[in-house]
Amino acid sequence: MANDPSSNSRIDEATGTEFVGHEWDGIEELDTPMPRWWLWTFYITVVWAIIYTVLYPAWPMLSKATEGTLGWSSRGDLAEQISLADQARVSVGERIAAIDTTKLSGNPELLQQAVAGGAAAFKVNCVQCHGSGAAGNQELGYPNLNDDDWIWGGDMQAIEYSIVHGIRQPGSDQRQGAMPAFEGMFSNAQLDALVAQVQSLGGTGKSNAVGAQLYSENCAICHGQNGEGDRTVGAPRLNDAIWLRGKSADAIRRQILNPKMGAMPAWGERLDPVTIKMLTAYVHSLGGGEDFLEAPVEEPVAEVNEQP
């Protein structure tokens, strides 16, 4: 396309577009118009920005920003969400408070919420001794809460009772079972025989006559004749593969001579009842929880008249 001699502008012959008029080392720029769709998009964003600044907080000032005609703010929205969450927690807490612990398993939805709350409470109050995974600490005598071996009982009622009253707390007559120290009571040979007998109950040692007699005379009254334990006095089972303080001969020997007795604080004096119920549900859910067993109802026995 030829340039118009009456105009100072120059037209690019190949594209028919006017030159801007700059030149850098022989390179010139064309004044190509913006695409229509781009221009309309730009105009729409400008209009949207104006509307947004009118409706929402936008312009910063000395102490605050413009509030906008809608009155919305991110802080207000957050406060509303927090309020709704608080109301939901209160509702759940009220429902948990109103239900007996032993009945929680009959309400799966509420039980799930209680377990979730108990998991959070466990991380704050219990991991120091039982560990983050509730695996306990055998060296220090903190029980593993994931297995199915329970010293004082593993149903929800028993777990809640242990949490509320604690274990071996001064000034309390609850959960005070203790093992006596047998230091100086046995000869080395008798002690070895007794250790072997205890190991035999769990299938890791050989039974022997001397050890069986010593066990029967000194240990069976609490741990049971067959090592089944006694939850009423907190005597652990000895006839399984789960050991509170180790299953080696040295560990058993140390526990016989100078037993170490663990303790747990009475959380009933520190935590509210709802938190205790949630902790109970969480500990019960870890894998070893037992069903609540009510005392069986004895059927009346019909009298039989014996004939002479």
mmCIF file of C-alpha atoms in Angstrom:
data_model
loop_
_atom_site.group_PDB
_atom_site.id
_atom_site.type_symbol
_atom_site.label_atom_id
_atom_site.label_comp_id
_atom_site.label_asym_id
_atom_site.label_seq_id
_atom_site.Cartn_x
_atom_site.Cartn_y
_atom_site.Cartn_z
ATOM 1 C CA MET A 1 0.000 0.000 0.000
ATOM 2 C CA ALA A 2 1.330 3.399 -0.969
ATOM 3 C CA ASN A 3 1.932 6.079 1.633
ATOM 4 C CA ASP A 4 -0.373 9.134 1.560
ATOM 5 C CA PRO A 5 1.849 12.072 0.551
ATOM 6 C CA SER A 6 -0.485 14.515 2.339
ATOM 7 C CA SER A 7 0.057 12.818 5.708
ATOM 8 C CA ASN A 8 3.106 12.710 7.925
ATOM 9 C CA SER A 9 2.263 9.140 8.956
ATOM 10 C CA ARG A 10 3.720 6.192 7.192
ATOM 11 C CA ILE A 11 1.825 2.983 6.358
ATOM 12 C CA ASP A 12 3.355 -0.444 6.226
ATOM 13 C CA GLU A 13 2.719 -1.762 2.731
ATOM 14 C CA ALA A 14 2.628 -5.417 3.804
ATOM 15 C CA THR A 15 0.003 -5.073 6.581
ATOM 16 C CA GLY A 16 -1.605 -1.709 5.893
ATOM 17 C CA THR A 17 -0.845 -0.666 9.492
ATOM 18 C CA GLU A 18 0.475 2.741 10.444
ATOM 19 C CA PHE A 19 3.959 3.016 11.907
ATOM 20 C CA VAL A 20 4.267 4.444 15.437
ATOM 21 C CA GLY A 21 7.187 6.608 14.425
ATOM 22 C CA HIS A 22 10.036 5.203 16.575
ATOM 23 C CA GLU A 23 13.089 3.550 15.203
ATOM 24 C CA TRP A 24 15.849 1.569 16.968
ATOM 25 C CA ASP A 25 18.728 0.493 14.838
ATOM 26 C CA GLY A 26 16.496 0.318 11.778
ATOM 27 C CA ILE A 27 13.685 -1.508 13.605
ATOM 28 C CA GLU A 28 10.297 0.222 13.542
ATOM 29 C CA GLU A 29 7.075 -0.516 15.486
ATOM 30 C CA LEU A 30 3.606 -0.851 13.972
ATOM 31 C CA ASP A 31 0.600 0.749 15.686
ATOM 32 C CA THR A 32 -1.473 -2.450 15.603
ATOM 33 C CA PRO A 33 -4.889 -1.951 17.272
ATOM 34 C CA MET A 34 -5.805 -4.188 20.249
ATOM 35 C CA PRO A 35 -8.232 -7.057 19.514
ATOM 36 C CA ARG A 36 -11.880 -6.213 20.216
ATOM 37 C CA TRP A 37 -12.345 -9.152 22.623
ATOM 38 C CA TRP A 38 -9.359 -7.954 24.679
ATOM 39 C CA LEU A 39 -10.719 -4.411 24.861
ATOM 40 C CA TRP A 40 -14.165 -5.585 25.956
ATOM 41 C CA THR A 41 -12.588 -7.838 28.598
ATOM 42 C CA PHE A 42 -10.591 -4.900 29.904
ATOM 43 C CA TYR A 43 -13.671 -2.662 30.039
ATOM 44 C CA ILE A 44 -15.613 -5.360 31.950
ATOM 45 C CA THR A 45 -12.822 -5.767 34.524
ATOM 46 C CA VAL A 46 -12.769 -2.012 35.080
ATOM 47 C CA VAL A 47 -16.531 -1.979 35.657
ATOM 48 C CA TRP A 48 -16.238 -5.034 37.960
ATOM 49 C CA ALA A 49 -13.477 -3.358 39.973
ATOM 50 C CA ILE A 50 -15.625 -0.261 40.484
ATOM 51 C CA ILE A 51 -18.608 -2.369 41.617
ATOM 52 C CA TYR A 52 -16.373 -4.445 43.926
ATOM 53 C CA THR A 53 -14.904 -1.382 45.633
ATOM 54 C CA VAL A 54 -18.434 -0.132 46.293
ATOM 55 C CA LEU A 55 -19.785 -3.440 47.671
ATOM 56 C CA TYR A 56 -16.763 -4.802 49.588
ATOM 57 C CA PRO A 57 -13.943 -3.440 51.790
ATOM 58 C CA ALA A 58 -11.371 -2.098 49.383
ATOM 59 C CA TRP A 59 -9.713 1.242 50.116
ATOM 60 C CA PRO A 60 -7.292 1.360 53.066
ATOM 61 C CA MET A 61 -7.468 4.371 55.347
ATOM 62 C CA LEU A 62 -5.556 5.430 58.483
ATOM 63 C CA SER A 63 -7.286 3.135 61.016
ATOM 64 C CA LYS A 64 -9.480 0.890 58.868
ATOM 65 C CA ALA A 65 -10.629 0.219 55.326
ATOM 66 C CA THR A 66 -13.844 1.218 53.613
ATOM 67 C CA GLU A 67 -16.542 -1.189 54.829
ATOM 68 C CA GLY A 68 -18.501 -1.588 51.596
ATOM 69 C CA THR A 69 -22.255 -1.390 51.203
ATOM 70 C CA LEU A 70 -22.713 -5.149 51.873
ATOM 71 C CA GLY A 71 -21.004 -4.912 55.261
ATOM 72 C CA TRP A 72 -19.004 -8.126 54.617
ATOM 73 C CA SER A 73 -15.488 -8.682 55.974
ATOM 74 C CA SER A 74 -13.159 -11.670 56.183
ATOM 75 C CA ARG A 75 -12.892 -11.189 59.954
ATOM 76 C CA GLY A 76 -16.656 -11.191 60.310
ATOM 77 C CA ASP A 77 -16.930 -14.305 58.163
ATOM 78 C CA LEU A 78 -14.283 -16.063 60.285
ATOM 79 C CA ALA A 79 -16.041 -15.043 63.503
ATOM 80 C CA GLU A 80 -19.305 -16.471 62.164
ATOM 81 C CA GLN A 81 -17.662 -19.778 61.248
ATOM 82 C CA ILE A 82 -16.004 -20.009 64.662
ATOM 83 C CA SER A 83 -19.347 -19.309 66.325
ATOM 84 C CA LEU A 84 -21.026 -22.074 64.318
ATOM 85 C CA ALA A 85 -18.221 -24.493 65.208
ATOM 86 C CA ASP A 86 -18.523 -23.572 68.885
ATOM 87 C CA GLN A 87 -22.279 -24.149 68.765
ATOM 88 C CA ALA A 88 -21.723 -27.547 67.130
ATOM 89 C CA ARG A 89 -19.205 -28.509 69.831
ATOM 90 C CA VAL A 90 -21.602 -27.408 72.553
ATOM 91 C CA SER A 91 -24.355 -29.489 70.970
ATOM 92 C CA VAL A 92 -22.125 -32.573 70.781
ATOM 93 C CA GLY A 93 -20.864 -31.982 74.313
ATOM 94 C CA GLU A 94 -24.407 -31.731 75.637
ATOM 95 C CA ARG A 95 -25.376 -34.966 73.908
ATOM 96 C CA ILE A 96 -22.318 -36.770 75.259
ATOM 97 C CA ALA A 97 -22.977 -35.407 78.735
ATOM 98 C CA ALA A 98 -26.556 -36.665 78.619
ATOM 99 C CA ILE A 99 -25.718 -40.258 77.671
ATOM 100 C CA ASP A 100 -24.310 -42.965 79.908
ATOM 101 C CA THR A 101 -20.812 -44.033 78.907
ATOM 102 C CA THR A 102 -21.855 -47.658 78.512
ATOM 103 C CA LYS A 103 -24.579 -46.591 76.043
ATOM 104 C CA LEU A 104 -22.257 -44.666 73.702
ATOM 105 C CA SER A 105 -21.611 -47.710 71.523
ATOM 106 C CA GLY A 106 -25.331 -47.803 70.732
ATOM 107 C CA ASN A 107 -25.083 -44.391 69.029
ATOM 108 C CA PRO A 108 -22.458 -44.790 66.260
ATOM 109 C CA GLU A 109 -22.558 -41.145 65.143
ATOM 110 C CA LEU A 110 -22.131 -39.767 68.649
ATOM 111 C CA LEU A 111 -19.501 -42.420 69.425
ATOM 112 C CA GLN A 112 -17.471 -41.336 66.388
ATOM 113 C CA GLN A 113 -17.566 -37.720 67.550
ATOM 114 C CA ALA A 114 -16.606 -38.767 71.080
ATOM 115 C CA VAL A 115 -13.649 -40.792 69.769
ATOM 116 C CA ALA A 116 -12.456 -37.814 67.703
ATOM 117 C CA GLY A 117 -12.658 -35.518 70.728
ATOM 118 C CA GLY A 118 -10.957 -38.132 72.890
ATOM 119 C CA ALA A 119 -8.075 -38.422 70.420
ATOM 120 C CA ALA A 120 -7.405 -34.695 70.808
ATOM 121 C CA ALA A 121 -7.640 -34.901 74.613
ATOM 122 C CA PHE A 122 -5.313 -37.924 74.613
ATOM 123 C CA LYS A 123 -2.618 -35.944 72.787
ATOM 124 C CA VAL A 124 -2.777 -33.229 75.425
ATOM 125 C CA ASN A 125 -3.004 -35.317 78.598
ATOM 126 C CA CYS A 126 -1.876 -38.917 78.011
ATOM 127 C CA VAL A 127 0.915 -39.163 75.438
ATOM 128 C CA GLN A 128 3.542 -38.201 78.021
ATOM 129 C CA CYS A 129 3.251 -41.683 79.539
ATOM 130 C CA HIS A 130 1.368 -43.891 77.086
ATOM 131 C CA GLY A 131 3.067 -42.473 73.970
ATOM 132 C CA SER A 132 1.623 -40.819 70.879
ATOM 133 C CA GLY A 133 0.533 -44.196 69.531
ATOM 134 C CA ALA A 134 -0.700 -45.419 72.955
ATOM 135 C CA ALA A 135 1.918 -48.204 72.864
ATOM 136 C CA GLY A 136 3.038 -47.464 76.421
ATOM 137 C CA ASN A 137 6.532 -47.884 77.821
ATOM 138 C CA GLN A 138 7.571 -51.314 79.076
ATOM 139 C CA GLU A 139 10.699 -50.064 80.800
ATOM 140 C CA LEU A 140 8.712 -47.566 82.883
ATOM 141 C CA GLY A 141 5.657 -49.794 83.265
ATOM 142 C CA TYR A 142 3.171 -47.686 81.302
ATOM 143 C CA PRO A 143 0.649 -50.127 79.761
ATOM 144 C CA ASN A 144 0.094 -50.557 76.054
ATOM 145 C CA LEU A 145 -3.489 -49.483 75.354
ATOM 146 C CA ASN A 146 -3.633 -51.105 71.910
ATOM 147 C CA ASP A 147 -3.640 -54.725 73.027
ATOM 148 C CA ASP A 148 -6.400 -56.728 74.685
ATOM 149 C CA ASP A 149 -4.688 -57.218 78.050
ATOM 150 C CA TRP A 150 -6.252 -55.053 80.764
ATOM 151 C CA ILE A 151 -5.067 -54.842 84.362
ATOM 152 C CA TRP A 152 -8.210 -53.242 85.772
ATOM 153 C CA GLY A 153 -10.742 -54.027 83.029
ATOM 154 C CA GLY A 154 -11.213 -53.020 79.409
ATOM 155 C CA ASP A 155 -14.889 -52.197 79.000
ATOM 156 C CA MET A 156 -15.989 -48.563 78.890
ATOM 157 C CA GLN A 157 -17.189 -48.551 82.477
ATOM 158 C CA ALA A 158 -13.876 -49.906 83.795
ATOM 159 C CA ILE A 159 -11.784 -47.566 81.614
ATOM 160 C CA GLU A 160 -13.789 -44.535 82.714
ATOM 161 C CA TYR A 161 -13.400 -45.572 86.358
ATOM 162 C CA SER A 162 -9.612 -45.826 85.957
ATOM 163 C CA ILE A 163 -9.432 -42.415 84.297
ATOM 164 C CA VAL A 164 -11.568 -40.745 86.939
ATOM 165 C CA HIS A 165 -9.940 -42.275 90.021
ATOM 166 C CA GLY A 166 -6.430 -42.878 88.720
ATOM 167 C CA ILE A 167 -4.120 -45.680 89.773
ATOM 168 C CA ARG A 168 -2.408 -45.771 93.182
ATOM 169 C CA GLN A 169 -3.126 -42.161 94.039
ATOM 170 C CA PRO A 170 -2.213 -40.920 97.535
ATOM 171 C CA GLY A 171 -5.210 -40.200 99.714
ATOM 172 C CA SER A 172 -7.509 -42.458 97.702
ATOM 173 C CA ASP A 173 -8.649 -45.987 98.435
ATOM 174 C CA GLN A 174 -9.370 -46.677 94.760
ATOM 175 C CA ARG A 175 -7.151 -48.800 92.519
ATOM 176 C CA GLN A 176 -4.463 -49.352 95.169
ATOM 177 C CA GLY A 177 -3.397 -52.915 94.335
ATOM 178 C CA ALA A 178 0.308 -53.491 94.985
ATOM 179 C CA MET A 179 2.708 -56.413 94.769
ATOM 180 C CA PRO A 180 4.868 -57.164 97.841
ATOM 181 C CA ALA A 181 8.639 -57.276 97.563
ATOM 182 C CA PHE A 182 10.073 -60.795 97.974
ATOM 183 C CA GLU A 183 13.648 -59.643 98.493
ATOM 184 C CA GLY A 184 15.471 -62.099 100.798
ATOM 185 C CA MET A 185 12.624 -64.632 100.897
ATOM 186 C CA PHE A 186 14.011 -67.124 98.376
ATOM 187 C CA SER A 187 17.362 -68.735 97.764
ATOM 188 C CA ASN A 188 18.920 -68.290 94.328
ATOM 189 C CA ALA A 189 17.824 -71.777 93.321
ATOM 190 C CA GLN A 190 14.259 -71.151 94.500
ATOM 191 C CA LEU A 191 14.157 -67.814 92.703
ATOM 192 C CA ASP A 192 15.336 -69.401 89.456
ATOM 193 C CA ALA A 193 12.687 -72.106 89.811
ATOM 194 C CA LEU A 194 9.958 -69.533 90.450
ATOM 195 C CA VAL A 195 11.033 -67.423 87.455
ATOM 196 C CA ALA A 196 10.947 -70.500 85.215
ATOM 197 C CA GLN A 197 7.501 -71.372 86.535
ATOM 198 C CA VAL A 198 6.186 -67.851 85.799
ATOM 199 C CA GLN A 199 7.634 -68.047 82.296
ATOM 200 C CA SER A 200 5.995 -71.429 81.768
ATOM 201 C CA LEU A 201 2.580 -69.841 82.320
ATOM 202 C CA GLY A 202 3.143 -67.727 79.212
ATOM 203 C CA GLY A 203 4.651 -70.573 77.225
ATOM 204 C CA THR A 204 8.266 -69.395 77.301
ATOM 205 C CA GLY A 205 9.658 -71.587 80.079
ATOM 206 C CA LYS A 206 9.424 -75.025 81.647
ATOM 207 C CA SER A 207 7.263 -75.802 84.621
ATOM 208 C CA ASN A 208 8.946 -77.382 87.628
ATOM 209 C CA ALA A 209 7.790 -78.792 90.932
ATOM 210 C CA VAL A 210 9.681 -76.349 93.148
ATOM 211 C CA GLY A 211 8.591 -73.313 91.165
ATOM 212 C CA ALA A 212 4.985 -74.525 90.981
ATOM 213 C CA GLN A 213 4.846 -74.907 94.770
ATOM 214 C CA LEU A 214 6.407 -71.483 95.373
ATOM 215 C CA TYR A 215 4.018 -69.904 92.872
ATOM 216 C CA SER A 216 1.020 -71.579 94.500
ATOM 217 C CA GLU A 217 2.050 -70.436 97.963
ATOM 218 C CA ASN A 218 3.073 -66.876 97.144
ATOM 219 C CA CYS A 219 1.630 -65.717 93.824
ATOM 220 C CA ALA A 220 -1.565 -67.584 92.984
ATOM 221 C CA ILE A 221 -3.644 -65.645 95.495
ATOM 222 C CA CYS A 222 -3.403 -62.547 93.244
ATOM 223 C CA HIS A 223 -2.316 -63.769 89.805
ATOM 224 C CA GLY A 224 -4.481 -66.887 89.842
ATOM 225 C CA GLN A 225 -3.520 -70.535 89.953
ATOM 226 C CA ASN A 226 -3.088 -70.605 86.171
ATOM 227 C CA GLY A 227 -1.805 -67.032 85.812
ATOM 228 C CA GLU A 228 -5.159 -65.602 84.736
ATOM 229 C CA GLY A 229 -4.702 -62.503 86.893
ATOM 230 C CA ASP A 230 -7.266 -60.667 89.003
ATOM 231 C CA ARG A 231 -8.664 -57.336 87.839
ATOM 232 C CA THR A 232 -10.251 -56.576 91.204
ATOM 233 C CA VAL A 233 -6.775 -56.056 92.702
ATOM 234 C CA GLY A 234 -4.939 -55.059 89.513
ATOM 235 C CA ALA A 235 -2.902 -58.258 89.264
ATOM 236 C CA PRO A 236 -1.808 -58.710 85.624
ATOM 237 C CA ARG A 237 -2.283 -61.903 83.655
ATOM 238 C CA LEU A 238 0.821 -64.060 83.408
ATOM 239 C CA ASN A 239 -0.439 -66.757 81.025
ATOM 240 C CA ASP A 240 -0.237 -64.775 77.793
ATOM 241 C CA ALA A 241 2.477 -63.179 75.664
ATOM 242 C CA ILE A 242 1.820 -59.625 76.887
ATOM 243 C CA TRP A 243 4.119 -58.397 79.648
ATOM 244 C CA LEU A 244 3.932 -55.098 81.456
ATOM 245 C CA ARG A 245 7.605 -54.938 82.477
ATOM 246 C CA GLY A 246 9.292 -57.497 80.251
ATOM 247 C CA LYS A 247 9.270 -61.273 79.859
ATOM 248 C CA SER A 248 12.983 -62.018 80.228
ATOM 249 C CA ALA A 249 14.201 -63.955 83.244
ATOM 250 C CA ASP A 250 16.072 -60.891 84.532
ATOM 251 C CA ALA A 251 12.974 -58.661 84.192
ATOM 252 C CA ILE A 252 10.774 -61.167 86.028
ATOM 253 C CA ARG A 253 13.408 -61.670 88.726
ATOM 254 C CA ARG A 254 13.657 -57.910 89.324
ATOM 255 C CA GLN A 255 9.898 -57.595 89.563
ATOM 256 C CA ILE A 256 9.676 -60.428 92.098
ATOM 257 C CA LEU A 257 12.431 -59.089 94.335
ATOM 258 C CA ASN A 258 11.662 -55.378 94.137
ATOM 259 C CA PRO A 259 8.457 -54.738 92.174
ATOM 260 C CA LYS A 260 7.882 -51.392 90.527
ATOM 261 C CA MET A 261 4.308 -50.203 90.692
ATOM 262 C CA GLY A 262 3.083 -47.651 88.175
ATOM 263 C CA ALA A 263 0.744 -44.783 88.992
ATOM 264 C CA MET A 264 -1.708 -42.656 87.041
ATOM 265 C CA PRO A 265 -3.221 -39.338 88.161
ATOM 266 C CA ALA A 266 -6.898 -39.102 88.996
ATOM 267 C CA TRP A 267 -8.190 -37.192 85.983
ATOM 268 C CA GLY A 268 -11.608 -36.767 87.543
ATOM 269 C CA GLU A 269 -10.100 -33.892 89.518
ATOM 270 C CA ARG A 270 -8.586 -32.237 86.435
ATOM 271 C CA LEU A 271 -10.882 -32.848 83.460
ATOM 272 C CA ASP A 272 -14.580 -32.220 82.947
ATOM 273 C CA PRO A 273 -16.940 -35.222 82.674
ATOM 274 C CA VAL A 274 -17.480 -34.818 78.915
ATOM 275 C CA THR A 275 -13.737 -34.894 78.206
ATOM 276 C CA ILE A 276 -13.394 -37.988 80.391
ATOM 277 C CA LYS A 277 -16.170 -39.710 78.446
ATOM 278 C CA MET A 278 -14.475 -38.835 75.160
ATOM 279 C CA LEU A 279 -11.134 -40.136 76.462
ATOM 280 C CA THR A 280 -12.877 -43.330 77.536
ATOM 281 C CA ALA A 281 -14.367 -43.785 74.064
ATOM 282 C CA TYR A 282 -11.009 -43.151 72.389
ATOM 283 C CA VAL A 283 -9.030 -45.562 74.587
ATOM 284 C CA HIS A 284 -11.746 -48.184 74.152
ATOM 285 C CA SER A 285 -11.547 -47.774 70.363
ATOM 286 C CA LEU A 286 -7.803 -48.371 70.131
ATOM 287 C CA GLY A 287 -8.228 -52.087 69.496
ATOM 288 C CA GLY A 288 -8.378 -53.804 72.855
ATOM 289 C CA GLY A 289 -11.686 -52.476 74.111
ATOM 290 C CA GLU A 290 -14.042 -55.046 75.585
ATOM 291 C CA ASP A 291 -17.817 -55.222 75.590
ATOM 292 C CA PHE A 292 -19.601 -54.138 78.732
ATOM 293 C CA LEU A 293 -20.739 -57.214 80.600
ATOM 294 C CA GLU A 294 -23.515 -56.812 83.102
ATOM 295 C CA ALA A 295 -23.721 -59.191 86.008
ATOM 296 C CA PRO A 296 -25.690 -62.253 84.904
ATOM 297 C CA VAL A 297 -29.140 -62.667 86.372
ATOM 298 C CA GLU A 298 -29.384 -65.893 88.276
ATOM 299 C CA GLU A 299 -32.376 -68.002 87.388
ATOM 300 C CA PRO A 300 -34.366 -69.253 90.349
ATOM 301 C CA VAL A 301 -33.620 -72.869 91.077
ATOM 302 C CA ALA A 302 -36.666 -75.046 91.525
ATOM 303 C CA GLU A 303 -36.718 -76.886 94.778
ATOM 304 C CA VAL A 304 -36.568 -80.646 94.487
ATOM 305 C CA ASN A 305 -38.028 -82.707 97.282
ATOM 306 C CA GLU A 306 -35.956 -85.781 97.745
ATOM 307 C CA GLN A 307 -37.883 -88.874 98.572
ATOM 308 C CA PRO A 308 -36.567 -90.941 101.388
#
